[in-house]
PDB file of C-alpha atoms in Angstrom:
ATOM      1  CA  ALA A 280     -33.977-105.196 188.237  1.00 64.00           C
ATOM      2  CA  GLN A 281     -33.114-104.531 184.645  1.00 70.00           C
ATOM      3  CA  LYS A 282     -33.501-107.275 182.085  1.00 92.00           C
ATOM      4  CA  VAL A 283     -33.108-107.640 178.331  1.00 95.00           C
ATOM      5  CA  THR A 284     -34.734-110.348 176.239  1.00 96.00           C
ATOM      6  CA  GLN A 285     -33.775-111.252 172.706  1.00 96.00           C
ATOM      7  CA  ALA A 286     -36.178-114.032 171.908  1.00 94.00           C
ATOM      8  CA  GLN A 287     -34.664-114.879 168.535  1.00 96.00           C
ATOM      9  CA  THR A 288     -31.642-117.088 169.101  1.00 94.00           C
ATOM     10  CA  GLU A 289     -30.768-117.527 165.445  1.00 96.00           C
ATOM     11  CA  ILE A 290     -32.048-116.037 162.202  1.00 97.00           C
ATOM     12  CA  SER A 291     -31.056-117.050 158.703  1.00 98.00           C
ATOM     13  CA  VAL A 292     -31.901-114.972 155.649  1.00 97.00           C
ATOM     14  CA  VAL A 293     -30.839-114.786 152.044  1.00 97.00           C
ATOM     15  CA  GLU A 294     -28.891-111.769 150.860  1.00 97.00           C
ATOM     16  CA  LYS A 295     -31.006-108.697 150.035  1.00 97.00           C
ATOM     17  CA  GLU A 296     -33.799-109.737 152.377  1.00 97.00           C
ATOM     18  CA  ASP A 297     -34.836-107.368 155.160  1.00 98.00           C
ATOM     19  CA  VAL A 298     -34.525-108.705 158.691  1.00 98.00           C
ATOM     20  CA  THR A 299     -35.676-107.418 162.085  1.00 98.00           C
ATOM     21  CA  LEU A 300     -34.001-108.339 165.350  1.00 98.00           C
ATOM     22  CA  ASP A 301     -36.232-108.007 168.389  1.00 98.00           C
ATOM     23  CA  CYS A 302     -35.284-106.631 171.784  1.00 98.00           C
ATOM     24  CA  VAL A 303     -37.600-106.311 174.766  1.00 97.00           C
ATOM     25  CA  TYR A 304     -36.418-104.808 178.021  1.00 96.00           C
ATOM     26  CA  GLU A 305     -37.579-104.434 181.608  1.00 94.00           C
ATOM     27  CA  THR A 306     -36.696-101.612 183.942  1.00 91.00           C
ATOM     28  CA  ARG A 307     -38.286 -99.671 186.773  1.00 88.00           C
ATOM     29  CA  ASP A 308     -36.309 -96.541 186.014  1.00 86.00           C
ATOM     30  CA  THR A 309     -37.663 -93.702 183.928  1.00 88.00           C
ATOM     31  CA  THR A 310     -34.211 -92.778 182.675  1.00 88.00           C
ATOM     32  CA  TYR A 311     -32.187 -95.460 180.965  1.00 91.00           C
ATOM     33  CA  TYR A 312     -30.064 -96.140 177.914  1.00 92.00           C
ATOM     34  CA  LEU A 313     -30.437 -98.811 175.285  1.00 94.00           C
ATOM     35  CA  PHE A 314     -27.659-100.049 173.044  1.00 95.00           C
ATOM     36  CA  TRP A 315     -27.098-102.367 170.127  1.00 97.00           C
ATOM     37  CA  TYR A 316     -23.755-104.028 169.537  1.00 96.00           C
ATOM     38  CA  LYS A 317     -22.562-106.293 166.725  1.00 97.00           C
ATOM     39  CA  GLN A 318     -20.132-109.165 167.362  1.00 95.00           C
ATOM     40  CA  PRO A 319     -18.555-110.426 164.132  1.00 93.00           C
ATOM     41  CA  PRO A 320     -16.593-113.700 164.065  1.00 89.00           C
ATOM     42  CA  SER A 321     -13.420-111.820 165.048  1.00 86.00           C
ATOM     43  CA  GLY A 322     -14.855-111.485 168.555  1.00 86.00           C
ATOM     44  CA  GLU A 323     -14.868-107.808 169.482  1.00 88.00           C
ATOM     45  CA  LEU A 324     -18.238-106.188 169.998  1.00 93.00           C
ATOM     46  CA  VAL A 325     -18.829-103.125 167.843  1.00 95.00           C
ATOM     47  CA  PHE A 326     -21.076-100.315 169.056  1.00 94.00           C
ATOM     48  CA  LEU A 327     -23.957 -99.559 166.697  1.00 96.00           C
ATOM     49  CA  ILE A 328     -26.330 -97.192 168.514  1.00 94.00           C
ATOM     50  CA  ARG A 329     -27.334 -95.711 171.868  1.00 93.00           C
ATOM     51  CA  ARG A 330     -30.805 -94.423 172.686  1.00 92.00           C
ATOM     52  CA  ASN A 331     -31.876 -92.687 175.878  1.00 90.00           C
ATOM     53  CA  SER A 332     -35.318 -93.255 177.289  1.00 91.00           C
ATOM     54  CA  PHE A 333     -36.519 -89.732 176.534  1.00 90.00           C
ATOM     55  CA  ASP A 334     -35.753 -89.920 172.854  1.00 87.00           C
ATOM     56  CA  GLU A 335     -38.291 -92.062 171.069  1.00 84.00           C
ATOM     57  CA  GLN A 336     -37.383 -90.905 167.610  1.00 84.00           C
ATOM     58  CA  ASN A 337     -36.585 -93.753 165.309  1.00 86.00           C
ATOM     59  CA  GLU A 338     -33.151 -93.693 163.766  1.00 87.00           C
ATOM     60  CA  ILE A 339     -31.882 -94.662 160.351  1.00 89.00           C
ATOM     61  CA  SER A 340     -28.242 -95.114 159.450  1.00 90.00           C
ATOM     62  CA  GLY A 341     -27.737 -96.416 155.958  1.00 94.00           C
ATOM     63  CA  ARG A 342     -29.259 -99.886 155.789  1.00 95.00           C
ATOM     64  CA  TYR A 343     -29.769 -99.962 159.575  1.00 96.00           C
ATOM     65  CA  SER A 344     -32.802 -98.632 161.385  1.00 95.00           C
ATOM     66  CA  TRP A 345     -34.025 -98.783 164.940  1.00 95.00           C
ATOM     67  CA  ASN A 346     -37.575 -98.650 166.265  1.00 95.00           C
ATOM     68  CA  PHE A 347     -37.880 -97.604 169.917  1.00 95.00           C
ATOM     69  CA  GLN A 348     -41.328 -98.125 171.418  1.00 94.00           C
ATOM     70  CA  LYS A 349     -41.609 -97.286 175.120  1.00 93.00           C
ATOM     71  CA  SER A 350     -45.219 -98.444 175.197  1.00 93.00           C
ATOM     72  CA  THR A 351     -44.109-102.005 174.448  1.00 95.00           C
ATOM     73  CA  SER A 352     -40.634-101.724 176.007  1.00 95.00           C
ATOM     74  CA  SER A 353     -39.046-102.694 172.732  1.00 96.00           C
ATOM     75  CA  PHE A 354     -36.033-101.498 170.804  1.00 96.00           C
ATOM     76  CA  ASN A 355     -35.989-103.434 167.547  1.00 97.00           C
ATOM     77  CA  PHE A 356     -33.281-103.344 164.913  1.00 97.00           C
ATOM     78  CA  THR A 357     -33.921-103.730 161.192  1.00 97.00           C
ATOM     79  CA  ILE A 358     -31.362-104.385 158.487  1.00 97.00           C
ATOM     80  CA  THR A 359     -32.605-103.550 155.024  1.00 97.00           C
ATOM     81  CA  ALA A 360     -31.234-105.384 151.992  1.00 97.00           C
ATOM     82  CA  SER A 361     -29.029-107.610 154.127  1.00 97.00           C
ATOM     83  CA  GLN A 362     -25.525-108.507 153.008  1.00 97.00           C
ATOM     84  CA  VAL A 363     -23.240-111.421 153.836  1.00 96.00           C
ATOM     85  CA  VAL A 364     -21.045-109.048 155.868  1.00 96.00           C
ATOM     86  CA  ASP A 365     -23.990-108.487 158.218  1.00 97.00           C
ATOM     87  CA  SER A 366     -23.554-112.048 159.500  1.00 97.00           C
ATOM     88  CA  ALA A 367     -22.743-111.710 163.188  1.00 97.00           C
ATOM     89  CA  VAL A 368     -24.218-111.977 166.651  1.00 96.00           C
ATOM     90  CA  TYR A 369     -26.172-108.884 167.623  1.00 97.00           C
ATOM     91  CA  PHE A 370     -26.647-107.851 171.234  1.00 97.00           C
ATOM     92  CA  CYS A 371     -29.134-105.476 172.751  1.00 97.00           C
ATOM     93  CA  ALA A 372     -28.152-103.942 176.110  1.00 95.00           C
ATOM     94  CA  LEU A 373     -29.700-101.779 178.823  1.00 93.00           C
ATOM     95  CA  SER A 374     -28.197 -99.442 181.390  1.00 90.00           C
ATOM     96  CA  GLU A 375     -30.157 -97.631 184.077  1.00 83.00           C
ATOM     97  CA  ALA A 376     -29.020 -94.027 184.467  1.00 71.00           C
ATOM     98  CA  GLN A 377     -28.387 -93.864 188.163  1.00 69.00           C
ATOM     99  CA  GLU A 378     -25.385 -91.942 189.433  1.00 62.00           C
ATOM    100  CA  ASN A 379     -23.832 -94.929 191.135  1.00 64.00           C
ATOM    101  CA  ASN A 380     -24.911 -97.436 188.549  1.00 67.00           C
ATOM    102  CA  ASN A 381     -22.163 -99.322 186.887  1.00 69.00           C
ATOM    103  CA  ASP A 382     -24.062-102.172 185.384  1.00 78.00           C
ATOM    104  CA  MET A 383     -24.924-102.998 181.828  1.00 84.00           C
ATOM    105  CA  ARG A 384     -27.280-105.873 181.093  1.00 90.00           C
ATOM    106  CA  PHE A 385     -26.983-107.615 177.755  1.00 92.00           C
ATOM    107  CA  GLY A 386     -29.495-109.826 176.051  1.00 94.00           C
ATOM    108  CA  ALA A 387     -28.462-113.329 175.046  1.00 93.00           C
ATOM    109  CA  GLY A 388     -27.836-112.192 171.498  1.00 95.00           C
ATOM    110  CA  THR A 389     -29.275-113.096 168.103  1.00 97.00           C
ATOM    111  CA  ARG A 390     -27.037-114.897 165.641  1.00 96.00           C
ATOM    112  CA  LEU A 391     -27.779-113.607 162.148  1.00 98.00           C
ATOM    113  CA  THR A 392     -26.608-115.583 159.130  1.00 97.00           C
ATOM    114  CA  VAL A 393     -26.951-113.980 155.729  1.00 97.00           C
ATOM    115  CA  LYS A 394     -26.527-116.453 152.903  1.00 97.00           C
ATOM    116  CA  PRO A 395     -25.419-115.415 149.423  1.00 95.00           C
TER     117      PRO A 395
ATOM    118  CA  GLU B 197      -1.777 -99.893 167.729  1.00 57.00           C
ATOM    119  CA  THR B 198      -5.289 -98.566 167.802  1.00 71.00           C
ATOM    120  CA  GLY B 199      -8.418 -99.369 169.760  1.00 93.00           C
ATOM    121  CA  VAL B 200      -8.416-102.013 172.447  1.00 96.00           C
ATOM    122  CA  THR B 201      -5.927-104.873 172.384  1.00 96.00           C
ATOM    123  CA  GLN B 202      -5.900-108.028 174.463  1.00 97.00           C
ATOM    124  CA  THR B 203      -3.218-110.618 175.053  1.00 97.00           C
ATOM    125  CA  PRO B 204      -3.029-113.509 174.847  1.00 97.00           C
ATOM    126  CA  ARG B 205      -5.762-114.295 172.352  1.00 96.00           C
ATOM    127  CA  HIS B 206      -5.905-117.919 173.470  1.00 96.00           C
ATOM    128  CA  LEU B 207      -4.939-119.469 176.793  1.00 96.00           C
ATOM    129  CA  VAL B 208      -5.106-123.014 178.067  1.00 95.00           C
ATOM    130  CA  MET B 209      -4.385-123.484 181.741  1.00 92.00           C
ATOM    131  CA  GLY B 210      -4.680-126.138 184.365  1.00 90.00           C
ATOM    132  CA  MET B 211      -6.699-125.637 187.509  1.00 88.00           C
ATOM    133  CA  THR B 212      -3.615-125.054 189.634  1.00 87.00           C
ATOM    134  CA  ASN B 213      -1.934-122.545 187.323  1.00 88.00           C
ATOM    135  CA  LYS B 214      -1.665-118.811 187.741  1.00 93.00           C
ATOM    136  CA  LYS B 215      -1.942-116.649 184.651  1.00 95.00           C
ATOM    137  CA  SER B 216      -2.830-113.083 183.741  1.00 97.00           C
ATOM    138  CA  LEU B 217      -4.833-111.525 180.953  1.00 98.00           C
ATOM    139  CA  LYS B 218      -3.767-108.141 179.684  1.00 98.00           C
ATOM    140  CA  CYS B 219      -5.799-105.376 178.103  1.00 98.00           C
ATOM    141  CA  GLU B 220      -4.586-102.073 176.711  1.00 97.00           C
ATOM    142  CA  GLN B 221      -6.615 -99.240 175.249  1.00 97.00           C
ATOM    143  CA  HIS B 222      -5.212 -96.544 172.975  1.00 95.00           C
ATOM    144  CA  LEU B 223      -8.325 -94.353 172.922  1.00 95.00           C
ATOM    145  CA  GLY B 224      -7.610 -91.998 175.807  1.00 94.00           C
ATOM    146  CA  HIS B 225     -10.543 -93.400 177.781  1.00 94.00           C
ATOM    147  CA  ASN B 226     -10.932 -93.288 181.556  1.00 93.00           C
ATOM    148  CA  ALA B 227     -13.029 -96.384 182.164  1.00 93.00           C
ATOM    149  CA  MET B 228     -12.198-100.025 181.553  1.00 94.00           C
ATOM    150  CA  TYR B 229     -14.244-103.189 181.949  1.00 94.00           C
ATOM    151  CA  TRP B 230     -13.904-106.961 182.094  1.00 96.00           C
ATOM    152  CA  TYR B 231     -16.704-109.134 180.722  1.00 95.00           C
ATOM    153  CA  LYS B 232     -17.163-112.895 180.613  1.00 96.00           C
ATOM    154  CA  GLN B 233     -18.878-114.458 177.620  1.00 95.00           C
ATOM    155  CA  SER B 234     -19.828-118.104 178.100  1.00 93.00           C
ATOM    156  CA  ALA B 235     -21.573-120.287 175.583  1.00 86.00           C
ATOM    157  CA  LYS B 236     -25.330-119.880 175.729  1.00 73.00           C
ATOM    158  CA  LYS B 237     -25.232-117.234 178.487  1.00 81.00           C
ATOM    159  CA  PRO B 238     -25.588-113.476 178.219  1.00 84.00           C
ATOM    160  CA  LEU B 239     -22.485-111.369 178.376  1.00 90.00           C
ATOM    161  CA  GLU B 240     -21.669-110.822 182.067  1.00 91.00           C
ATOM    162  CA  LEU B 241     -20.044-107.670 183.388  1.00 91.00           C
ATOM    163  CA  MET B 242     -17.361-108.640 185.914  1.00 93.00           C
ATOM    164  CA  PHE B 243     -15.456-105.510 186.897  1.00 93.00           C
ATOM    165  CA  VAL B 244     -15.546-101.792 186.198  1.00 92.00           C
ATOM    166  CA  TYR B 245     -12.720 -99.325 186.700  1.00 92.00           C
ATOM    167  CA  ASN B 246     -13.349 -95.609 186.410  1.00 88.00           C
ATOM    168  CA  PHE B 247     -10.299 -93.323 186.590  1.00 88.00           C
ATOM    169  CA  LYS B 248      -8.301 -96.312 187.920  1.00 85.00           C
ATOM    170  CA  GLU B 249     -10.717 -96.919 190.797  1.00 86.00           C
ATOM    171  CA  GLN B 250     -12.736-100.113 190.916  1.00 85.00           C
ATOM    172  CA  THR B 251     -16.390 -99.126 190.965  1.00 82.00           C
ATOM    173  CA  GLU B 252     -18.072-102.442 190.340  1.00 78.00           C
ATOM    174  CA  ASN B 253     -17.501-106.049 191.243  1.00 78.00           C
ATOM    175  CA  ASN B 254     -20.431-108.158 190.175  1.00 78.00           C
ATOM    176  CA  SER B 255     -20.023-110.880 192.792  1.00 85.00           C
ATOM    177  CA  VAL B 256     -17.062-112.324 190.953  1.00 92.00           C
ATOM    178  CA  PRO B 257     -15.228-115.179 192.753  1.00 93.00           C
ATOM    179  CA  SER B 258     -11.925-114.209 194.328  1.00 93.00           C
ATOM    180  CA  ARG B 259     -10.025-116.519 191.970  1.00 94.00           C
ATOM    181  CA  PHE B 260     -10.393-113.612 189.525  1.00 96.00           C
ATOM    182  CA  SER B 261      -8.369-110.607 190.612  1.00 95.00           C
ATOM    183  CA  PRO B 262      -8.365-107.408 188.530  1.00 95.00           C
ATOM    184  CA  GLU B 263      -5.667-104.781 188.483  1.00 96.00           C
ATOM    185  CA  CYS B 264      -5.738-101.357 186.853  1.00 95.00           C
ATOM    186  CA  PRO B 265      -2.357 -99.597 187.203  1.00 95.00           C
ATOM    187  CA  ASN B 266      -3.414 -96.709 184.953  1.00 93.00           C
ATOM    188  CA  SER B 267      -6.302 -95.717 182.725  1.00 91.00           C
ATOM    189  CA  SER B 268      -4.773 -97.426 179.710  1.00 95.00           C
ATOM    190  CA  HIS B 269      -4.034-100.860 181.165  1.00 97.00           C
ATOM    191  CA  LEU B 270      -6.181-103.503 182.773  1.00 97.00           C
ATOM    192  CA  PHE B 271      -5.188-106.949 183.961  1.00 98.00           C
ATOM    193  CA  LEU B 272      -7.143-109.957 185.107  1.00 97.00           C
ATOM    194  CA  HIS B 273      -5.111-112.283 187.309  1.00 97.00           C
ATOM    195  CA  LEU B 274      -6.320-115.860 187.366  1.00 95.00           C
ATOM    196  CA  HIS B 275      -5.562-118.584 189.901  1.00 93.00           C
ATOM    197  CA  THR B 276      -7.025-121.965 190.820  1.00 93.00           C
ATOM    198  CA  LEU B 277      -9.713-121.689 188.183  1.00 93.00           C
ATOM    199  CA  GLN B 278     -12.472-124.210 187.552  1.00 93.00           C
ATOM    200  CA  PRO B 279     -13.452-125.784 184.219  1.00 93.00           C
ATOM    201  CA  GLU B 280     -16.663-123.722 184.252  1.00 93.00           C
ATOM    202  CA  ASP B 281     -14.494-120.607 184.045  1.00 95.00           C
ATOM    203  CA  SER B 282     -13.679-121.514 180.453  1.00 96.00           C
ATOM    204  CA  ALA B 283     -15.051-118.668 178.350  1.00 96.00           C
ATOM    205  CA  LEU B 284     -14.211-115.691 176.184  1.00 96.00           C
ATOM    206  CA  TYR B 285     -13.001-112.808 178.365  1.00 97.00           C
ATOM    207  CA  LEU B 286     -13.609-109.432 176.813  1.00 96.00           C
ATOM    208  CA  CYS B 287     -12.084-106.151 177.799  1.00 96.00           C
ATOM    209  CA  ALA B 288     -13.725-102.844 176.947  1.00 95.00           C
ATOM    210  CA  SER B 289     -13.148 -99.156 177.505  1.00 94.00           C
ATOM    211  CA  SER B 290     -15.253 -96.024 177.401  1.00 92.00           C
ATOM    212  CA  GLN B 291     -14.844 -92.315 177.949  1.00 91.00           C
ATOM    213  CA  GLU B 292     -15.908 -92.816 181.543  1.00 84.00           C
ATOM    214  CA  ALA B 293     -18.197 -95.120 183.465  1.00 79.00           C
ATOM    215  CA  ALA B 294     -20.718 -92.617 184.881  1.00 71.00           C
ATOM    216  CA  ALA B 295     -24.131 -94.238 184.709  1.00 62.00           C
ATOM    217  CA  MET B 296     -22.842 -96.480 181.902  1.00 78.00           C
ATOM    218  CA  TYR B 297     -23.918 -93.852 179.354  1.00 82.00           C
ATOM    219  CA  TYR B 298     -20.941 -93.945 177.063  1.00 86.00           C
ATOM    220  CA  GLU B 299     -20.576 -96.521 174.357  1.00 89.00           C
ATOM    221  CA  GLN B 300     -17.920 -99.113 174.996  1.00 92.00           C
ATOM    222  CA  TYR B 301     -15.138-100.189 172.702  1.00 93.00           C
ATOM    223  CA  PHE B 302     -14.234-103.837 172.951  1.00 94.00           C
ATOM    224  CA  GLY B 303     -11.099-105.843 172.418  1.00 95.00           C
ATOM    225  CA  PRO B 304     -11.106-109.138 170.508  1.00 93.00           C
ATOM    226  CA  GLY B 305     -11.104-111.181 173.706  1.00 95.00           C
ATOM    227  CA  THR B 306      -9.029-113.953 175.243  1.00 97.00           C
ATOM    228  CA  ARG B 307     -10.397-117.450 174.723  1.00 96.00           C
ATOM    229  CA  LEU B 308      -9.646-119.226 178.009  1.00 96.00           C
ATOM    230  CA  THR B 309      -9.820-122.983 178.426  1.00 95.00           C
ATOM    231  CA  VAL B 310      -9.372-124.473 181.888  1.00 94.00           C
ATOM    232  CA  THR B 311      -8.405-128.134 181.889  1.00 92.00           C
TER     233      THR B 311
END
């Protein structure tokens, strides 16, 4: 069964600090997809990134970067030089790439507060 | 209107009421989803529709009844709910639901309170 663990329930940083959100997953499949979503106070989740299990290249998008490590089953998310607008709940999610699979498992989320 | 819209944004209902949640997507997607987000619990996938066909029902109680008349509209009909059903109900859409590969676009949710 697939499972996603976000051990950090809440993180508080001061603006301009770097912060890393951890995500550890469990799956028996060799092909799977990992996602990060951001949920601002307005409620709707916003897609940030998708990674498939065969692509271990790290990704950088502006102040955001992702570190995918299959050896430790982790897909961590780092925000560099955090800003107040980064305050949100961040979810990591896992989907196993089976033809008849229609399930997405989300972690419990990490609430990030960036203080001015 | 753009993206995914949900109405109403807030709903208070008694346990004997019948109400419906509505979701509409303006993205030309073929898959739509209902999720339940309760306090202190992970986001739970409830139903998946792919090209108007229901492809997933994650053991959701029958007091929740989905309806997908076309690829752009999704409803969640509610009846005889319990207080523990109080939650944020999120609708999402994606290009299609095959193997859950495609990123999903979410609506702002309906905050449901059952009294």
